[in-house]
């Protein structure tokens, strides 16, 4: 039986990235391993062979864990070291057969295991596994609207740009807005060049998905979104403006009824 075990610590790396200029972060991923699934590897459920790689992750840091292969359809799983429960996994990322767990933000600092296996039990061949440290999310935009339209809408003029934060290649802007419980508000995005999407998220879950049901693509005129939102709890929420197409950039106007 062959079990691959590799280790990497990101504690020192996180401090170095915080102090280094942005250009220094372009040196490449902090950890990459070229491995191979073989007949003698450890065997899991349904006779799938796998390799385990131990990685040390720091609570609150954002990571991207990837597995790619030209020889087989890879699958990535993440476990706590010494535990059997899979806490995150991915099979096919985007339009490829490669795997990516991203973003992943551990709640606890400690050792984790990146498990590499194939979608099929017969998967054998070389692969590349990597772990990247992602930059922290920028603070949500908390500025007051630049203008108020006659229809009593708060209006923000924004632009999706390559310098913005992105989620798997989809740029976005986050706006921090206070909503009262039970008060229905309309949220609209207009753009002449972009097919935009609007989402509502909780400020503590910006790396997760939108609140269930609180997302719209083409509810307004043309390809513009229009979303009604009436929260059951008063508080601050994040209104996210993103695009339907990966890598799309351009100007837009966000309107929220007052």
Short mmCIF file of C-alpha atoms in Angstrom, two decimals:
data_model
loop_
_atom_site.label_atom_id
_atom_site.label_comp_id
_atom_site.label_asym_id
_atom_site.label_seq_id
_atom_site.Cartn_x
_atom_site.Cartn_y
_atom_site.Cartn_z
CA UNK A 1 0.00 0.00 0.00
CA UNK A 2 1.35 3.46 -0.92
CA UNK A 3 0.01 6.48 0.95
CA UNK A 4 1.37 9.87 -0.01
CA UNK A 5 1.72 12.30 2.87
CA UNK A 6 2.93 15.84 2.32
CA UNK A 7 2.80 18.83 4.65
CA UNK A 8 2.72 22.58 4.24
CA UNK A 9 2.17 25.41 6.74
CA UNK A 10 0.49 28.68 5.77
CA UNK A 11 0.91 30.57 9.05
CA UNK A 12 4.23 32.15 8.02
CA UNK A 13 2.99 32.61 4.46
CA UNK A 14 -0.05 34.60 5.57
CA UNK A 15 2.15 37.04 7.47
CA UNK A 16 4.55 37.34 4.57
CA UNK A 17 1.76 38.09 2.10
CA UNK A 18 0.32 40.75 4.40
CA UNK A 19 3.68 42.56 4.53
CA UNK A 20 4.78 41.99 0.93
CA UNK A 21 3.80 44.16 -2.04
CA UNK A 22 1.03 42.91 -4.30
CA UNK A 23 3.50 41.93 -7.04
CA UNK A 24 5.16 39.44 -4.70
CA UNK A 25 1.90 37.47 -4.52
CA UNK A 26 2.18 36.59 -8.23
CA UNK A 27 5.01 34.12 -7.62
CA UNK A 28 2.60 31.18 -7.91
CA UNK A 29 0.78 28.82 -5.58
CA UNK A 30 2.32 28.22 -2.14
CA UNK A 31 2.02 24.42 -2.48
CA UNK A 32 1.90 22.13 -5.49
CA UNK A 33 2.39 18.37 -5.65
CA UNK A 34 2.71 16.15 -8.72
CA UNK A 35 1.39 12.70 -7.81
CA UNK A 36 0.02 9.58 -9.41
CA UNK A 37 -2.85 7.24 -8.58
CA UNK A 38 -1.56 3.66 -8.70
CA UNK A 39 -2.83 0.15 -8.06
CA UNK A 40 -0.97 0.04 -4.74
CA UNK A 41 -2.58 3.18 -3.28
CA UNK A 42 -4.99 3.12 -0.36
CA UNK A 43 -8.45 1.86 -1.25
CA UNK A 44 -11.70 3.46 -0.13
CA UNK A 45 -15.38 2.97 -0.77
CA UNK A 46 -16.39 1.19 -3.99
CA UNK A 47 -12.73 0.26 -4.56
CA UNK A 48 -11.61 3.80 -5.34
CA UNK A 49 -7.85 4.29 -4.96
CA UNK A 50 -6.76 7.54 -3.34
CA UNK A 51 -3.82 9.64 -2.12
CA UNK A 52 -3.96 11.76 1.04
CA UNK A 53 -2.04 15.03 1.47
CA UNK A 54 -1.85 16.66 4.90
CA UNK A 55 -2.10 20.46 4.86
CA UNK A 56 -2.09 22.93 7.75
CA UNK A 57 -4.78 25.59 7.40
CA UNK A 58 -5.33 28.70 9.49
CA UNK A 59 -8.78 29.70 10.76
CA UNK A 60 -10.26 32.67 8.91
CA UNK A 61 -7.93 32.42 5.91
CA UNK A 62 -9.44 31.76 2.48
CA UNK A 63 -8.05 28.89 0.40
CA UNK A 64 -8.42 27.31 -3.02
CA UNK A 65 -7.67 23.56 -3.19
CA UNK A 66 -7.39 22.11 -6.68
CA UNK A 67 -6.75 18.77 -8.37
CA UNK A 68 -6.18 18.45 -12.12
CA UNK A 69 -5.32 15.53 -14.37
CA UNK A 70 -5.15 14.69 -18.07
CA UNK A 71 -5.25 10.97 -17.31
CA UNK A 72 -8.53 10.66 -15.39
CA UNK A 73 -11.50 12.59 -14.03
CA UNK A 74 -10.23 13.67 -10.58
CA UNK A 75 -12.26 14.26 -7.45
CA UNK A 76 -11.09 16.32 -4.46
CA UNK A 77 -12.22 15.79 -0.89
CA UNK A 78 -11.27 17.66 2.28
CA UNK A 79 -11.27 16.07 5.73
CA UNK A 80 -9.94 16.97 9.16
CA UNK A 81 -6.78 15.02 9.95
CA UNK A 82 -7.65 11.88 11.86
CA UNK A 83 -11.35 12.08 10.95
CA UNK A 84 -13.37 10.20 8.35
CA UNK A 85 -16.07 12.79 7.64
CA UNK A 86 -15.73 14.67 4.34
CA UNK A 87 -16.31 18.37 5.07
CA UNK A 88 -15.99 19.63 1.49
CA UNK A 89 -15.64 18.04 -1.94
CA UNK A 90 -15.81 18.78 -5.64
CA UNK A 91 -15.81 16.70 -8.80
CA UNK A 92 -16.12 18.92 -11.88
CA UNK A 93 -15.25 22.61 -11.66
CA UNK A 94 -16.81 24.86 -14.27
CA UNK A 95 -16.69 23.37 -17.75
CA UNK A 96 -13.73 21.09 -16.99
CA UNK A 97 -13.43 17.67 -15.36
CA UNK A 98 -10.87 19.02 -12.90
CA UNK A 99 -11.77 19.59 -9.25
CA UNK A 100 -11.64 22.71 -7.11
CA UNK A 101 -12.77 23.41 -3.55
CA UNK A 102 -12.95 27.18 -3.44
CA UNK A 103 -13.25 29.26 -1.48
CA UNK A 104 -12.71 27.30 1.74
CA UNK A 105 -12.38 29.17 5.04
CA UNK A 106 -11.70 26.88 8.00
CA UNK A 107 -13.39 27.71 11.28
CA UNK A 108 -10.52 26.12 13.20
CA UNK A 109 -6.75 26.17 12.72
CA UNK A 110 -5.30 22.71 12.33
CA UNK A 111 -4.24 19.89 10.05
CA UNK A 112 -6.52 18.90 7.21
CA UNK A 113 -6.29 16.19 4.55
CA UNK A 114 -6.71 16.87 0.84
CA UNK A 115 -7.77 13.53 -0.62
CA UNK A 116 -7.25 12.86 -4.34
CA UNK A 117 -9.28 10.14 -6.01
CA UNK A 118 -11.03 9.52 -9.29
CA UNK A 119 -14.68 9.78 -10.22
CA UNK A 120 -14.38 6.19 -11.48
CA UNK A 121 -12.88 3.34 -9.48
CA UNK A 122 -10.61 2.57 -12.43
CA UNK A 123 -8.96 6.02 -12.29
CA UNK A 124 -5.17 5.76 -12.52
CA UNK A 125 -2.43 8.10 -13.67
CA UNK A 126 -0.64 11.35 -12.87
CA UNK A 127 -2.29 14.38 -11.32
CA UNK A 128 -1.38 17.75 -9.84
CA UNK A 129 -2.74 18.86 -6.47
CA UNK A 130 -2.36 22.42 -5.20
CA UNK A 131 -3.39 24.69 -2.35
CA UNK A 132 -3.50 28.46 -2.80
CA UNK A 133 -3.99 31.20 -0.25
CA UNK A 134 -6.68 33.61 -1.45
CA UNK A 135 -6.74 37.29 -0.49
CA UNK A 136 -9.34 38.42 2.04
CA UNK A 137 -12.61 39.80 0.75
CA UNK A 138 -12.67 43.58 0.50
CA UNK A 139 -15.01 45.39 2.87
CA UNK A 140 -18.51 45.81 1.43
CA UNK A 141 -19.31 49.25 0.05
CA UNK A 142 -21.02 51.16 2.86
CA UNK A 143 -21.20 54.61 1.26
CA UNK A 144 -24.57 56.31 1.08
CA UNK A 145 -26.21 56.39 -2.37
CA UNK A 146 -24.91 59.13 -4.63
CA UNK A 147 -28.40 60.30 -5.50
CA UNK A 148 -32.08 59.71 -4.85
CA UNK A 149 -34.31 59.38 -7.90
CA UNK A 150 -37.79 60.98 -7.98
CA UNK A 151 -39.33 57.52 -7.59
CA UNK A 152 -37.73 57.36 -4.12
CA UNK A 153 -34.97 54.94 -5.07
CA UNK A 154 -31.48 55.00 -3.64
CA UNK A 155 -29.10 54.96 -6.60
CA UNK A 156 -25.49 53.76 -6.78
CA UNK A 157 -23.34 54.10 -9.90
CA UNK A 158 -20.97 51.13 -10.05
CA UNK A 159 -18.62 49.24 -12.31
CA UNK A 160 -17.50 45.63 -12.44
CA UNK A 161 -13.76 45.63 -13.15
CA UNK A 162 -10.90 43.15 -13.29
CA UNK A 163 -9.59 44.70 -10.05
CA UNK A 164 -12.76 43.70 -8.16
CA UNK A 165 -13.10 40.61 -6.00
CA UNK A 166 -14.23 37.57 -7.95
CA UNK A 167 -15.91 34.27 -7.23
CA UNK A 168 -14.44 31.69 -9.61
CA UNK A 169 -13.92 34.32 -12.31
CA UNK A 170 -17.20 36.25 -11.83
CA UNK A 171 -16.43 39.78 -10.61
CA UNK A 172 -18.72 41.33 -8.00
CA UNK A 173 -19.38 44.40 -5.88
CA UNK A 174 -20.94 44.07 -2.41
CA UNK A 175 -23.12 46.82 -0.91
CA UNK A 176 -23.96 46.87 2.80
CA UNK A 177 -27.60 47.96 3.19
CA UNK A 178 -29.87 48.07 6.25
CA UNK A 179 -33.33 46.52 5.88
CA UNK A 180 -36.21 46.65 8.34
CA UNK A 181 -38.12 43.48 9.17
CA UNK A 182 -41.16 42.96 6.95
CA UNK A 183 -40.51 46.08 4.87
CA UNK A 184 -40.67 45.17 1.18
CA UNK A 185 -37.88 46.75 -0.86
CA UNK A 186 -37.28 46.48 -4.59
CA UNK A 187 -33.73 45.98 -5.88
CA UNK A 188 -32.92 46.61 -9.54
CA UNK A 189 -29.75 46.74 -11.63
CA UNK A 190 -29.56 48.45 -15.02
CA UNK A 191 -26.70 48.16 -17.49
CA UNK A 192 -26.28 48.83 -21.18
CA UNK A 193 -23.31 46.47 -21.58
CA UNK A 194 -23.67 43.78 -18.90
CA UNK A 195 -26.04 40.89 -18.20
CA UNK A 196 -26.05 41.43 -14.46
CA UNK A 197 -27.21 39.28 -11.53
CA UNK A 198 -28.28 40.56 -8.10
CA UNK A 199 -28.03 38.50 -4.90
CA UNK A 200 -28.79 39.02 -1.20
CA UNK A 201 -26.29 37.56 1.29
CA UNK A 202 -25.71 37.75 4.99
CA UNK A 203 -22.58 39.80 5.87
CA UNK A 204 -21.13 36.78 7.70
CA UNK A 205 -21.55 34.46 4.69
CA UNK A 206 -20.06 36.41 1.79
CA UNK A 207 -18.04 33.37 0.70
CA UNK A 208 -21.19 31.27 0.63
CA UNK A 209 -24.22 31.47 -1.59
CA UNK A 210 -27.10 33.94 -1.48
CA UNK A 211 -29.98 33.58 0.96
CA UNK A 212 -32.29 30.92 -0.45
CA UNK A 213 -34.56 32.41 -3.10
CA UNK A 214 -32.93 35.85 -2.92
CA UNK A 215 -31.26 36.00 -6.35
CA UNK A 216 -32.40 37.26 -9.74
CA UNK A 217 -30.97 37.41 -13.26
CA UNK A 218 -33.56 38.66 -15.76
CA UNK A 219 -36.57 39.71 -13.66
CA UNK A 220 -36.49 43.26 -15.00
CA UNK A 221 -36.49 44.68 -18.50
CA UNK A 222 -34.26 42.85 -20.97
CA UNK A 223 -31.40 41.10 -19.18
CA UNK A 224 -31.64 43.32 -16.09
CA UNK A 225 -32.46 41.83 -12.67
CA UNK A 226 -35.31 42.98 -10.44
CA UNK A 227 -35.75 41.47 -6.99
CA UNK A 228 -38.18 42.06 -4.15
CA UNK A 229 -36.81 41.54 -0.65
CA UNK A 230 -38.71 41.62 2.66
CA UNK A 231 -36.54 40.10 5.43
CA UNK A 232 -38.10 38.56 8.51
CA UNK A 233 -35.30 40.04 10.63
CA UNK A 234 -34.10 43.63 10.64
CA UNK A 235 -30.40 44.17 10.11
CA UNK A 236 -27.59 44.79 7.65
CA UNK A 237 -27.55 42.68 4.50
CA UNK A 238 -25.17 42.49 1.55
CA UNK A 239 -26.57 43.30 -1.89
CA UNK A 240 -24.20 41.75 -4.42
CA UNK A 241 -24.01 42.85 -8.04
CA UNK A 242 -22.28 40.33 -10.29
CA UNK A 243 -22.49 39.16 -13.90
CA UNK A 244 -24.06 36.22 -15.69
CA UNK A 245 -20.92 35.73 -17.82
CA UNK A 246 -17.52 34.83 -16.39
CA UNK A 247 -15.00 37.67 -16.57
CA UNK A 248 -17.55 40.27 -17.70
CA UNK A 249 -16.81 43.90 -16.86
CA UNK A 250 -18.67 47.17 -17.35
CA UNK A 251 -20.73 49.91 -15.76
CA UNK A 252 -24.10 49.46 -14.06
CA UNK A 253 -26.60 51.31 -11.90
CA UNK A 254 -27.94 49.75 -8.69
CA UNK A 255 -31.32 51.01 -7.44
CA UNK A 256 -32.95 50.12 -4.12
CA UNK A 257 -36.40 51.43 -3.20
CA UNK A 258 -36.49 53.56 -0.07
#
